[in-house]
């Protein structure tokens, strides 16, 4: 992105004000706002150009091997603009590695792809490492375990009194016969009545 002489003057003044705050005149505020609008428009235009370049790159890649010179040129431009080569690019370059330029670009794209994967993995590992462990106070306390007969209790320490009856609010445990009532045996059908010959 290139700034004009007037834009550079406004930028220098804005930086000076940021370093040494001072009251601003209305004209300075308007100049800073115009510069911010110009920068925003330049960023939007750069995004549009990048999208157009990547669309062209995909079209040339689909037309390979006939579009080899154009594809390699566009890929070089995209890489210079910070493009991360994808799986399609690596596959296309592998198929074209008989061409010296394609072989050189393949080696470069492999390095860029490996670096991109390492960066993503590092981000993921940092994100998982930064997850906060649950607070010990937030973990509910476990139920208290009573000592079994023997052990320390048998050596003379007072034994805890066993709980008498179910705790209040708890229902008694049902008997198996209440949960699974006995099945009734099927009654055999009555014998068929003999017909009386008439």
mmCIF file of C-alpha atoms in Angstrom:
data_model
loop_
_atom_site.group_PDB
_atom_site.id
_atom_site.type_symbol
_atom_site.label_atom_id
_atom_site.label_comp_id
_atom_site.label_asym_id
_atom_site.label_seq_id
_atom_site.Cartn_x
_atom_site.Cartn_y
_atom_site.Cartn_z
ATOM 1 C CA UNK A 1 0.000 0.000 0.000
ATOM 2 C CA UNK A 2 1.425 3.392 -1.026
ATOM 3 C CA UNK A 3 0.559 6.713 0.657
ATOM 4 C CA UNK A 4 0.484 10.040 -1.101
ATOM 5 C CA UNK A 5 2.495 12.971 0.252
ATOM 6 C CA UNK A 6 -0.636 14.498 1.869
ATOM 7 C CA UNK A 7 -1.580 11.156 3.451
ATOM 8 C CA UNK A 8 1.942 10.747 4.810
ATOM 9 C CA UNK A 9 1.730 14.228 6.344
ATOM 10 C CA UNK A 10 -1.584 13.335 8.041
ATOM 11 C CA UNK A 11 -0.182 9.998 9.204
ATOM 12 C CA UNK A 12 2.909 11.637 10.684
ATOM 13 C CA UNK A 13 0.734 14.187 12.526
ATOM 14 C CA UNK A 14 -1.571 11.411 13.834
ATOM 15 C CA UNK A 15 1.420 9.446 15.136
ATOM 16 C CA UNK A 16 2.829 12.536 16.816
ATOM 17 C CA UNK A 17 -0.535 13.179 18.512
ATOM 18 C CA UNK A 18 -0.699 9.534 19.621
ATOM 19 C CA UNK A 19 2.742 9.815 21.208
ATOM 20 C CA UNK A 20 2.169 13.267 22.729
ATOM 21 C CA UNK A 21 -1.577 13.785 23.249
ATOM 22 C CA UNK A 22 -2.752 17.305 22.580
ATOM 23 C CA UNK A 23 -6.069 18.953 21.763
ATOM 24 C CA UNK A 24 -6.989 18.485 18.074
ATOM 25 C CA UNK A 25 -8.384 21.036 15.689
ATOM 26 C CA UNK A 26 -11.426 20.085 13.614
ATOM 27 C CA UNK A 27 -9.338 20.084 10.441
ATOM 28 C CA UNK A 28 -6.892 17.528 11.938
ATOM 29 C CA UNK A 29 -9.789 15.265 12.991
ATOM 30 C CA UNK A 30 -11.298 15.398 9.499
ATOM 31 C CA UNK A 31 -7.900 14.622 7.908
ATOM 32 C CA UNK A 32 -7.452 11.579 10.195
ATOM 33 C CA UNK A 33 -10.959 10.316 9.386
ATOM 34 C CA UNK A 34 -10.325 10.700 5.636
ATOM 35 C CA UNK A 35 -7.029 8.802 5.989
ATOM 36 C CA UNK A 36 -8.750 6.006 7.936
ATOM 37 C CA UNK A 37 -11.394 5.744 5.180
ATOM 38 C CA UNK A 38 -8.671 5.559 2.532
ATOM 39 C CA UNK A 39 -6.845 2.805 4.424
ATOM 40 C CA UNK A 40 -10.088 0.845 4.866
ATOM 41 C CA UNK A 41 -10.844 1.111 1.155
ATOM 42 C CA UNK A 42 -7.319 -0.014 0.267
ATOM 43 C CA UNK A 43 -7.703 -3.057 2.529
ATOM 44 C CA UNK A 44 -11.049 -3.921 0.918
ATOM 45 C CA UNK A 45 -9.533 -3.553 -2.549
ATOM 46 C CA UNK A 46 -6.608 -5.803 -1.575
ATOM 47 C CA UNK A 47 -9.106 -8.428 -0.405
ATOM 48 C CA UNK A 48 -10.992 -8.217 -3.703
ATOM 49 C CA UNK A 49 -7.761 -8.566 -5.704
ATOM 50 C CA UNK A 50 -6.691 -11.556 -3.593
ATOM 51 C CA UNK A 51 -10.043 -13.289 -4.123
ATOM 52 C CA UNK A 52 -9.800 -12.635 -7.877
ATOM 53 C CA UNK A 53 -6.244 -14.026 -7.973
ATOM 54 C CA UNK A 54 -7.251 -17.179 -6.080
ATOM 55 C CA UNK A 55 -10.242 -17.718 -8.403
ATOM 56 C CA UNK A 56 -7.921 -17.396 -11.402
ATOM 57 C CA UNK A 57 -5.468 -19.797 -9.799
ATOM 58 C CA UNK A 58 -8.230 -22.396 -9.332
ATOM 59 C CA UNK A 59 -9.335 -22.007 -12.976
ATOM 60 C CA UNK A 60 -5.781 -22.428 -14.264
ATOM 61 C CA UNK A 61 -5.248 -25.440 -11.979
ATOM 62 C CA UNK A 62 -8.361 -27.128 -13.365
ATOM 63 C CA UNK A 63 -7.109 -26.542 -16.939
ATOM 64 C CA UNK A 64 -3.721 -28.199 -16.335
ATOM 65 C CA UNK A 65 -1.483 -29.343 -17.998
ATOM 66 C CA UNK A 66 -2.366 -27.030 -20.882
ATOM 67 C CA UNK A 67 -2.284 -23.941 -18.631
ATOM 68 C CA UNK A 68 1.075 -24.753 -17.029
ATOM 69 C CA UNK A 69 2.881 -21.410 -17.625
ATOM 70 C CA UNK A 70 -0.068 -19.309 -16.446
ATOM 71 C CA UNK A 71 -0.682 -21.541 -13.419
ATOM 72 C CA UNK A 72 2.937 -21.362 -12.267
ATOM 73 C CA UNK A 73 2.993 -17.573 -12.665
ATOM 74 C CA UNK A 74 -0.240 -17.128 -10.705
ATOM 75 C CA UNK A 75 0.927 -19.534 -8.004
ATOM 76 C CA UNK A 76 4.150 -17.540 -7.567
ATOM 77 C CA UNK A 77 2.112 -14.322 -7.203
ATOM 78 C CA UNK A 78 -0.225 -15.949 -4.697
ATOM 79 C CA UNK A 79 2.677 -17.322 -2.629
ATOM 80 C CA UNK A 80 4.298 -13.872 -2.596
ATOM 81 C CA UNK A 81 1.005 -12.513 -1.204
ATOM 82 C CA UNK A 82 0.995 -14.984 1.706
ATOM 83 C CA UNK A 83 -1.112 -17.749 0.148
ATOM 84 C CA UNK A 84 -0.904 -21.150 1.887
ATOM 85 C CA UNK A 85 -0.810 -23.834 -0.816
ATOM 86 C CA UNK A 86 -3.572 -26.380 -0.509
ATOM 87 C CA UNK A 87 -3.778 -30.098 -1.195
ATOM 88 C CA UNK A 88 -4.912 -29.414 -4.787
ATOM 89 C CA UNK A 89 -1.832 -27.290 -5.454
ATOM 90 C CA UNK A 90 0.513 -29.929 -4.064
ATOM 91 C CA UNK A 91 -1.156 -32.659 -6.140
ATOM 92 C CA UNK A 92 -0.968 -30.545 -9.306
ATOM 93 C CA UNK A 93 2.700 -29.730 -8.748
ATOM 94 C CA UNK A 94 3.526 -33.384 -8.081
ATOM 95 C CA UNK A 95 1.973 -34.285 -11.418
ATOM 96 C CA UNK A 96 4.001 -31.531 -13.128
ATOM 97 C CA UNK A 97 7.357 -32.051 -11.403
ATOM 98 C CA UNK A 98 8.966 -32.955 -14.733
ATOM 99 C CA UNK A 99 9.010 -29.178 -15.326
ATOM 100 C CA UNK A 100 11.936 -27.583 -13.417
ATOM 101 C CA UNK A 101 9.881 -24.551 -12.329
ATOM 102 C CA UNK A 102 7.090 -26.811 -11.089
ATOM 103 C CA UNK A 103 9.606 -28.977 -9.189
ATOM 104 C CA UNK A 104 11.079 -25.870 -7.534
ATOM 105 C CA UNK A 105 7.620 -24.594 -6.604
ATOM 106 C CA UNK A 106 6.685 -28.047 -5.250
ATOM 107 C CA UNK A 107 9.636 -27.971 -2.834
ATOM 108 C CA UNK A 108 8.701 -24.451 -1.731
ATOM 109 C CA UNK A 109 5.007 -25.328 -1.309
ATOM 110 C CA UNK A 110 5.855 -28.415 0.758
ATOM 111 C CA UNK A 111 7.851 -26.263 3.177
ATOM 112 C CA UNK A 112 5.039 -23.705 3.403
ATOM 113 C CA UNK A 113 2.408 -26.416 3.953
ATOM 114 C CA UNK A 114 4.488 -28.040 6.721
ATOM 115 C CA UNK A 115 5.006 -24.667 8.398
ATOM 116 C CA UNK A 116 1.268 -23.951 8.199
ATOM 117 C CA UNK A 117 0.418 -27.335 9.760
ATOM 118 C CA UNK A 118 2.961 -26.785 12.562
ATOM 119 C CA UNK A 119 1.505 -23.340 13.266
ATOM 120 C CA UNK A 120 -2.029 -24.721 13.466
ATOM 121 C CA UNK A 121 -0.921 -27.559 15.761
ATOM 122 C CA UNK A 122 0.912 -25.106 18.020
ATOM 123 C CA UNK A 123 -2.244 -22.975 18.227
ATOM 124 C CA UNK A 124 -4.345 -26.009 19.132
ATOM 125 C CA UNK A 125 -1.875 -27.164 21.799
ATOM 126 C CA UNK A 126 -1.751 -23.655 23.304
ATOM 127 C CA UNK A 127 -5.542 -23.534 23.371
ATOM 128 C CA UNK A 128 -5.777 -26.900 25.129
ATOM 129 C CA UNK A 129 -3.004 -25.981 27.583
ATOM 130 C CA UNK A 130 -4.725 -22.715 28.481
ATOM 131 C CA UNK A 131 -7.987 -24.388 29.480
ATOM 132 C CA UNK A 132 -8.392 -23.845 33.189
ATOM 133 C CA UNK A 133 -8.455 -26.932 35.397
ATOM 134 C CA UNK A 134 -11.599 -27.143 37.525
ATOM 135 C CA UNK A 135 -11.324 -25.454 40.887
ATOM 136 C CA UNK A 136 -10.887 -27.895 43.756
ATOM 137 C CA UNK A 137 -13.559 -26.043 45.729
ATOM 138 C CA UNK A 138 -16.042 -26.584 42.898
ATOM 139 C CA UNK A 139 -15.639 -30.371 43.034
ATOM 140 C CA UNK A 140 -18.302 -31.873 45.314
ATOM 141 C CA UNK A 141 -16.922 -33.707 48.364
ATOM 142 C CA UNK A 142 -16.999 -37.496 48.219
ATOM 143 C CA UNK A 143 -19.152 -39.548 50.551
ATOM 144 C CA UNK A 144 -17.473 -40.366 53.834
ATOM 145 C CA UNK A 145 -16.313 -43.974 54.092
ATOM 146 C CA UNK A 146 -16.823 -45.817 57.369
ATOM 147 C CA UNK A 147 -14.177 -48.192 58.705
ATOM 148 C CA UNK A 148 -14.840 -51.888 58.243
ATOM 149 C CA UNK A 149 -14.575 -54.280 61.188
ATOM 150 C CA UNK A 150 -10.954 -55.107 61.926
ATOM 151 C CA UNK A 151 -8.062 -52.771 61.224
ATOM 152 C CA UNK A 152 -7.736 -49.812 63.577
ATOM 153 C CA UNK A 153 -11.198 -50.210 65.063
ATOM 154 C CA UNK A 154 -10.232 -53.688 66.357
ATOM 155 C CA UNK A 155 -7.134 -52.242 68.053
ATOM 156 C CA UNK A 156 -9.116 -50.385 70.707
ATOM 157 C CA UNK A 157 -10.312 -47.272 68.906
ATOM 158 C CA UNK A 158 -13.992 -46.499 69.453
ATOM 159 C CA UNK A 159 -16.183 -48.003 66.755
ATOM 160 C CA UNK A 160 -18.646 -45.721 65.041
ATOM 161 C CA UNK A 161 -22.267 -46.435 65.872
ATOM 162 C CA UNK A 162 -23.993 -48.079 62.932
ATOM 163 C CA UNK A 163 -26.849 -46.017 61.545
ATOM 164 C CA UNK A 164 -30.195 -47.142 62.931
ATOM 165 C CA UNK A 165 -32.839 -47.484 60.259
ATOM 166 C CA UNK A 166 -32.964 -45.656 56.949
ATOM 167 C CA UNK A 167 -31.994 -41.986 56.902
ATOM 168 C CA UNK A 168 -34.946 -39.608 56.955
ATOM 169 C CA UNK A 169 -36.394 -39.028 53.529
ATOM 170 C CA UNK A 170 -35.019 -42.301 52.091
ATOM 171 C CA UNK A 171 -37.435 -45.000 51.021
ATOM 172 C CA UNK A 172 -36.926 -48.561 52.257
ATOM 173 C CA UNK A 173 -35.423 -50.977 49.786
ATOM 174 C CA UNK A 174 -38.227 -53.092 48.265
ATOM 175 C CA UNK A 175 -38.162 -56.851 48.583
ATOM 176 C CA UNK A 176 -37.548 -58.907 45.442
ATOM 177 C CA UNK A 177 -41.067 -60.294 45.644
ATOM 178 C CA UNK A 178 -42.420 -56.737 45.515
ATOM 179 C CA UNK A 179 -40.365 -55.812 42.500
ATOM 180 C CA UNK A 180 -40.845 -59.125 40.668
ATOM 181 C CA UNK A 181 -44.204 -60.597 41.734
ATOM 182 C CA UNK A 182 -44.509 -64.368 41.257
ATOM 183 C CA UNK A 183 -45.931 -65.399 37.938
ATOM 184 C CA UNK A 184 -49.220 -67.176 38.033
ATOM 185 C CA UNK A 185 -49.268 -70.525 36.428
ATOM 186 C CA UNK A 186 -51.551 -70.707 33.434
ATOM 187 C CA UNK A 187 -54.787 -72.551 34.108
ATOM 188 C CA UNK A 188 -55.205 -75.514 31.741
ATOM 189 C CA UNK A 189 -58.273 -75.270 29.520
ATOM 190 C CA UNK A 190 -61.242 -77.369 30.582
ATOM 191 C CA UNK A 191 -61.593 -80.704 28.792
ATOM 192 C CA UNK A 192 -63.920 -80.572 25.803
ATOM 193 C CA UNK A 193 -67.390 -81.766 26.604
ATOM 194 C CA UNK A 194 -68.405 -84.993 24.998
ATOM 195 C CA UNK A 195 -71.211 -84.723 22.613
ATOM 196 C CA UNK A 196 -74.150 -86.837 23.433
ATOM 197 C CA UNK A 197 -75.234 -88.844 20.447
ATOM 198 C CA UNK A 198 -78.818 -88.221 19.805
#
